[in-house]
mmCIF file of C-alpha atoms in Angstrom:
data_model
loop_
_atom_site.group_PDB
_atom_site.id
_atom_site.type_symbol
_atom_site.label_atom_id
_atom_site.label_comp_id
_atom_site.label_asym_id
_atom_site.label_seq_id
_atom_site.Cartn_x
_atom_site.Cartn_y
_atom_site.Cartn_z
ATOM 1 C CA MET A 542 10.465 -25.240 -29.891
ATOM 2 C CA ALA A 543 13.410 -22.972 -29.904
ATOM 3 C CA SER A 544 16.757 -24.143 -28.961
ATOM 4 C CA VAL A 545 17.133 -24.040 -25.661
ATOM 5 C CA PRO A 546 21.218 -23.012 -24.588
ATOM 6 C CA LEU A 547 22.600 -24.719 -21.683
ATOM 7 C CA GLY A 548 25.350 -23.022 -19.556
ATOM 8 C CA LYS A 549 28.214 -25.785 -17.730
ATOM 9 C CA GLY A 550 25.885 -28.084 -15.748
ATOM 10 C CA ALA A 551 22.958 -27.607 -16.674
ATOM 11 C CA ASN A 552 20.615 -29.707 -18.554
ATOM 12 C CA VAL A 553 17.173 -30.230 -20.382
ATOM 13 C CA PRO A 554 14.832 -33.041 -20.715
ATOM 14 C CA VAL A 555 15.297 -35.706 -23.559
ATOM 15 C CA GLU A 556 11.995 -36.570 -25.603
ATOM 16 C CA ALA A 557 13.025 -37.647 -28.815
ATOM 17 C CA ARG A 558 13.264 -41.435 -29.453
ATOM 18 C CA ALA A 559 17.014 -40.555 -31.030
ATOM 19 C CA ILE A 560 19.032 -37.908 -30.539
ATOM 20 C CA ARG A 561 22.189 -36.489 -32.702
ATOM 21 C CA VAL A 562 25.004 -34.614 -30.432
ATOM 22 C CA GLU A 563 27.123 -32.608 -32.825
ATOM 23 C CA LEU A 564 30.396 -31.192 -31.996
ATOM 24 C CA VAL A 565 30.831 -27.946 -34.327
ATOM 25 C CA ARG A 566 33.521 -25.717 -34.764
ATOM 26 C CA THR A 567 34.826 -22.669 -37.558
ATOM 27 C CA ALA A 568 36.025 -24.475 -40.556
ATOM 28 C CA ASP A 569 39.670 -23.032 -41.054
ATOM 29 C CA PRO A 570 42.625 -24.589 -42.395
ATOM 30 C CA ARG A 571 44.486 -23.318 -39.221
ATOM 31 C CA VAL A 572 42.426 -24.101 -36.404
ATOM 32 C CA PRO A 573 43.358 -27.623 -35.380
ATOM 33 C CA ASP A 574 40.956 -30.923 -36.353
ATOM 34 C CA THR A 575 39.127 -32.424 -33.679
ATOM 35 C CA ASP A 576 37.720 -35.546 -33.247
ATOM 36 C CA VAL A 577 34.564 -36.665 -31.417
ATOM 37 C CA SER A 578 33.817 -40.606 -29.247
ATOM 38 C CA ALA A 579 31.279 -41.700 -27.314
ATOM 39 C CA LEU A 580 31.499 -43.302 -24.122
ATOM 40 C CA LEU A 581 28.636 -45.815 -22.887
ATOM 41 C CA LEU A 582 28.972 -45.744 -18.902
ATOM 42 C CA THR A 583 27.043 -48.222 -16.219
ATOM 43 C CA ALA A 584 26.064 -47.766 -12.936
ATOM 44 C CA ASP A 585 29.477 -47.449 -11.358
ATOM 45 C CA GLY A 586 30.930 -44.727 -14.124
ATOM 46 C CA ARG A 587 32.998 -47.334 -16.568
ATOM 47 C CA VAL A 588 32.616 -48.425 -19.469
ATOM 48 C CA ARG A 589 31.977 -52.747 -19.447
ATOM 49 C CA SER A 590 34.552 -53.194 -22.504
ATOM 50 C CA ASP A 591 36.694 -50.953 -25.283
ATOM 51 C CA ALA A 592 33.724 -52.140 -27.182
ATOM 52 C CA ASP A 593 32.123 -49.593 -25.213
ATOM 53 C CA MET A 594 34.050 -46.533 -27.138
ATOM 54 C CA VAL A 595 32.357 -45.461 -30.246
ATOM 55 C CA PHE A 596 34.710 -43.065 -32.866
ATOM 56 C CA HIS A 597 35.708 -42.535 -35.681
ATOM 57 C CA GLY A 598 37.720 -45.729 -35.420
ATOM 58 C CA ARG A 599 34.613 -47.721 -34.602
ATOM 59 C CA PRO A 600 32.494 -46.631 -35.619
ATOM 60 C CA ALA A 601 29.331 -47.872 -33.900
ATOM 61 C CA HIS A 602 28.945 -50.083 -30.932
ATOM 62 C CA PRO A 603 27.653 -53.741 -31.598
ATOM 63 C CA SER A 604 24.166 -52.656 -30.328
ATOM 64 C CA GLY A 605 23.653 -50.617 -32.677
ATOM 65 C CA THR A 606 22.038 -48.183 -30.495
ATOM 66 C CA VAL A 607 25.380 -45.280 -31.077
ATOM 67 C CA ILE A 608 26.844 -44.769 -34.346
ATOM 68 C CA HIS A 609 29.690 -42.294 -35.445
ATOM 69 C CA LEU A 610 28.363 -40.345 -38.053
ATOM 70 C CA GLY A 611 31.897 -38.650 -39.254
ATOM 71 C CA LYS A 612 32.442 -35.456 -40.435
ATOM 72 C CA ARG A 613 31.018 -32.575 -42.948
ATOM 73 C CA GLY A 614 30.952 -29.455 -43.517
ATOM 74 C CA GLU A 615 28.134 -26.514 -43.047
ATOM 75 C CA GLY A 616 27.997 -22.988 -44.833
ATOM 76 C CA ALA A 617 30.163 -20.796 -46.281
ATOM 77 C CA GLY A 618 29.802 -22.072 -49.781
ATOM 78 C CA GLY A 619 30.569 -18.792 -52.696
ATOM 79 C CA GLY A 620 29.014 -15.942 -50.445
ATOM 80 C CA GLY A 621 32.617 -15.507 -48.589
ATOM 81 C CA GLY A 622 31.034 -16.298 -45.165
ATOM 82 C CA ARG A 623 32.836 -18.632 -43.310
ATOM 83 C CA GLY A 624 31.366 -22.617 -43.145
ATOM 84 C CA VAL A 625 32.243 -24.482 -39.411
ATOM 85 C CA ARG A 626 32.907 -27.920 -39.441
ATOM 86 C CA VAL A 627 30.453 -30.588 -37.723
ATOM 87 C CA GLU A 628 31.050 -33.958 -36.406
ATOM 88 C CA SER A 629 28.245 -36.205 -34.904
ATOM 89 C CA VAL A 630 27.596 -39.343 -32.779
ATOM 90 C CA GLN A 631 23.884 -40.404 -32.991
ATOM 91 C CA VAL A 632 22.071 -42.426 -29.945
ATOM 92 C CA ASP A 633 19.189 -44.566 -30.529
ATOM 93 C CA LEU A 634 17.479 -43.869 -26.444
ATOM 94 C CA THR A 635 14.920 -46.856 -27.235
ATOM 95 C CA ARG A 636 17.334 -49.214 -27.537
ATOM 96 C CA LEU A 637 19.940 -48.627 -25.729
ATOM 97 C CA GLU A 638 20.707 -51.433 -23.232
ATOM 98 C CA PRO A 639 18.891 -51.346 -19.728
ATOM 99 C CA GLU A 640 23.202 -51.574 -17.563
ATOM 100 C CA VAL A 641 23.911 -48.631 -19.794
ATOM 101 C CA GLU A 642 23.150 -45.424 -17.934
ATOM 102 C CA ARG A 643 25.243 -42.413 -19.306
ATOM 103 C CA VAL A 644 26.206 -41.990 -23.241
ATOM 104 C CA VAL A 645 29.142 -39.486 -22.470
ATOM 105 C CA VAL A 646 30.005 -37.335 -25.345
ATOM 106 C CA CYS A 647 33.731 -36.320 -25.136
ATOM 107 C CA ALA A 648 35.895 -34.512 -27.796
ATOM 108 C CA SER A 649 40.203 -34.399 -28.604
ATOM 109 C CA VAL A 650 42.186 -32.192 -30.375
ATOM 110 C CA ASP A 651 44.905 -33.051 -32.964
ATOM 111 C CA GLY A 652 47.901 -30.532 -33.186
ATOM 112 C CA GLY A 653 47.286 -28.015 -30.649
ATOM 113 C CA THR A 654 44.888 -27.400 -27.676
ATOM 114 C CA PHE A 655 41.104 -26.720 -27.401
ATOM 115 C CA ALA A 656 42.529 -22.574 -27.009
ATOM 116 C CA SER A 657 43.178 -22.882 -30.547
ATOM 117 C CA VAL A 658 39.542 -24.066 -31.560
ATOM 118 C CA PRO A 659 37.295 -21.064 -32.020
ATOM 119 C CA ASP A 660 34.167 -20.866 -31.523
ATOM 120 C CA LEU A 661 33.588 -24.558 -30.369
ATOM 121 C CA ARG A 662 30.247 -25.725 -29.438
ATOM 122 C CA LEU A 663 27.746 -28.494 -28.909
ATOM 123 C CA ARG A 664 24.352 -29.003 -30.469
ATOM 124 C CA LEU A 665 21.389 -31.128 -29.602
ATOM 125 C CA LEU A 666 19.159 -32.624 -32.197
ATOM 126 C CA ASP A 667 16.284 -34.806 -32.662
ATOM 127 C CA SER A 668 17.109 -37.285 -35.056
ATOM 128 C CA THR A 669 13.614 -37.802 -36.552
ATOM 129 C CA ASP A 670 13.632 -34.396 -37.360
ATOM 130 C CA GLY A 671 16.508 -32.281 -36.983
ATOM 131 C CA GLY A 672 14.890 -29.574 -35.182
ATOM 132 C CA GLU A 673 17.844 -28.749 -32.686
ATOM 133 C CA GLN A 674 16.607 -29.300 -29.273
ATOM 134 C CA ALA A 675 19.681 -27.822 -27.301
ATOM 135 C CA HIS A 676 22.809 -26.294 -27.563
ATOM 136 C CA PHE A 677 25.984 -25.315 -25.547
ATOM 137 C CA ALA A 678 29.067 -22.908 -25.863
ATOM 138 C CA MET A 679 32.108 -24.697 -24.694
ATOM 139 C CA THR A 680 34.672 -21.043 -25.014
ATOM 140 C CA SER A 681 36.391 -22.096 -22.044
ATOM 141 C CA ALA A 682 38.404 -24.033 -22.320
ATOM 142 C CA THR A 683 42.792 -23.126 -22.314
ATOM 143 C CA THR A 684 45.096 -25.929 -22.195
ATOM 144 C CA GLU A 685 42.964 -28.777 -22.955
ATOM 145 C CA THR A 686 43.605 -31.699 -25.727
ATOM 146 C CA ALA A 687 40.703 -33.887 -24.587
ATOM 147 C CA MET A 688 37.210 -32.792 -22.850
ATOM 148 C CA ILE A 689 34.210 -33.778 -22.456
ATOM 149 C CA GLY A 690 31.393 -31.782 -24.080
ATOM 150 C CA GLY A 691 28.090 -32.791 -22.585
ATOM 151 C CA GLU A 692 26.034 -36.771 -21.693
ATOM 152 C CA LEU A 693 22.634 -38.423 -21.664
ATOM 153 C CA TYR A 694 21.587 -40.080 -18.638
ATOM 154 C CA ARG A 695 18.858 -41.740 -17.055
ATOM 155 C CA ARG A 696 16.965 -39.978 -14.516
ATOM 156 C CA GLY A 697 13.666 -41.663 -12.819
ATOM 157 C CA GLY A 698 13.387 -43.604 -15.988
ATOM 158 C CA GLU A 699 13.506 -40.530 -18.165
ATOM 159 C CA TRP A 700 16.654 -39.342 -20.086
ATOM 160 C CA ARG A 701 18.180 -35.807 -19.681
ATOM 161 C CA PHE A 702 21.487 -33.927 -21.740
ATOM 162 C CA ARG A 703 23.922 -32.430 -19.009
ATOM 163 C CA ALA A 704 26.169 -29.891 -20.451
ATOM 164 C CA ILE A 705 29.444 -30.349 -18.608
ATOM 165 C CA GLY A 706 32.470 -29.012 -20.558
ATOM 166 C CA GLN A 707 35.197 -30.909 -18.320
ATOM 167 C CA GLY A 708 38.587 -30.362 -19.627
ATOM 168 C CA TYR A 709 41.931 -32.752 -19.610
ATOM 169 C CA ASP A 710 45.135 -32.524 -20.381
ATOM 170 C CA SER A 711 45.965 -36.026 -20.999
ATOM 171 C CA GLY A 712 44.095 -35.844 -24.230
ATOM 172 C CA LEU A 713 41.899 -38.804 -24.859
ATOM 173 C CA ALA A 714 43.839 -41.173 -23.485
ATOM 174 C CA GLY A 715 43.664 -40.124 -20.568
ATOM 175 C CA LEU A 716 39.895 -39.658 -20.709
ATOM 176 C CA ALA A 717 39.160 -42.224 -21.615
ATOM 177 C CA ARG A 718 41.587 -44.191 -19.333
ATOM 178 C CA ASP A 719 39.395 -42.410 -16.245
ATOM 179 C CA TYR A 720 36.374 -44.897 -17.714
ATOM 180 C CA GLY A 721 37.610 -47.767 -17.943
ATOM 181 C CA ILE A 722 39.515 -47.894 -21.697
ATOM 182 C CA ALA A 723 42.904 -48.705 -22.697
ATOM 183 C CA ILE A 724 43.809 -46.271 -25.180
ATOM 184 C CA ALA A 725 47.118 -45.457 -27.077
ATOM 185 C CA ASP A 726 48.199 -41.652 -27.043
ATOM 186 C CA GLU A 727 51.610 -41.777 -28.086
ATOM 187 C CA PRO A 728 52.312 -40.123 -31.518
ATOM 188 C CA ARG A 729 51.881 -42.625 -34.495
ATOM 189 C CA GLY A 730 54.720 -43.897 -36.486
ATOM 190 C CA PRO A 731 55.810 -46.579 -38.810
ATOM 191 C CA GLY A 732 54.773 -49.527 -37.579
ATOM 192 C CA THR A 733 52.676 -48.496 -34.476
ATOM 193 C CA PRO A 734 49.206 -48.471 -33.394
ATOM 194 C CA GLY A 735 47.671 -45.081 -34.516
ATOM 195 C CA ALA A 736 46.428 -42.787 -31.215
ATOM 196 C CA GLY A 737 43.170 -43.046 -30.440
ATOM 197 C CA ALA A 738 43.476 -47.171 -30.578
ATOM 198 C CA PRO A 739 41.550 -48.868 -28.043
ATOM 199 C CA GLY A 740 43.668 -51.892 -26.866
ATOM 200 C CA THR A 741 46.795 -50.438 -26.432
ATOM 201 C CA ARG A 742 47.835 -49.495 -22.835
ATOM 202 C CA SER A 743 49.820 -46.347 -22.459
ATOM 203 C CA ALA A 744 52.123 -45.626 -20.240
ATOM 204 C CA ALA A 745 50.422 -41.909 -18.886
ATOM 205 C CA GLY A 746 49.537 -41.423 -15.817
ATOM 206 C CA ARG A 747 45.891 -40.216 -14.668
ATOM 207 C CA PRO A 748 44.275 -37.427 -16.832
ATOM 208 C CA ALA A 749 44.435 -33.865 -14.933
ATOM 209 C CA ARG A 750 41.412 -32.955 -14.805
ATOM 210 C CA VAL A 751 41.159 -28.311 -14.617
ATOM 211 C CA SER A 752 37.448 -27.597 -14.983
ATOM 212 C CA GLY A 753 33.797 -29.456 -14.164
ATOM 213 C CA GLY A 754 33.290 -32.902 -12.881
ATOM 214 C CA PRO A 755 31.823 -35.702 -14.733
ATOM 215 C CA GLY A 756 28.146 -37.251 -13.197
ATOM 216 C CA PRO A 757 24.896 -36.002 -13.187
ATOM 217 C CA SER A 758 22.965 -33.467 -11.366
#
């Protein structure tokens, strides 16, 4: 089956037992680095604890159902073409705890904004055979430093995926706070926790949403 192109707000049914959501961007040393995280949300739209945030510093949820798979390169090689950088999270939909209604896949950018990250897109793949189910081009970013790319959500006893593309000027810290996570957003320095370390309360304000809005349709 051909991969389904998604526009902002569009959704597709998910039939695979386990799904891999990938953030893809151009591999170029001049492009700011990006990081992917996933939030497990209950019916009230919030996490149960900081453990419900999965990212590079905490690569597996305690339940084992959501795993951060790290980053890898694709393409380029010796042919002179431009490769891409891929960062993935995997979600086992059959084993997610019943109280988890949504898994939100987020991205943040280090040392710039998403306007500086060309060809940014999400890919939705079947983890079993690697087949691409859908893709979403996130091309409208400007001043955002964090973004909700998409979400897996329950609807009528089935799982669906929705493309969101909601941006935040306040970075990953602002985005995460909107869902009940306490997260540090100060620049890393000697003897201080790294940015994106859950459990450290930041003094920054609420996130500045610049597009879209969370919640299934």
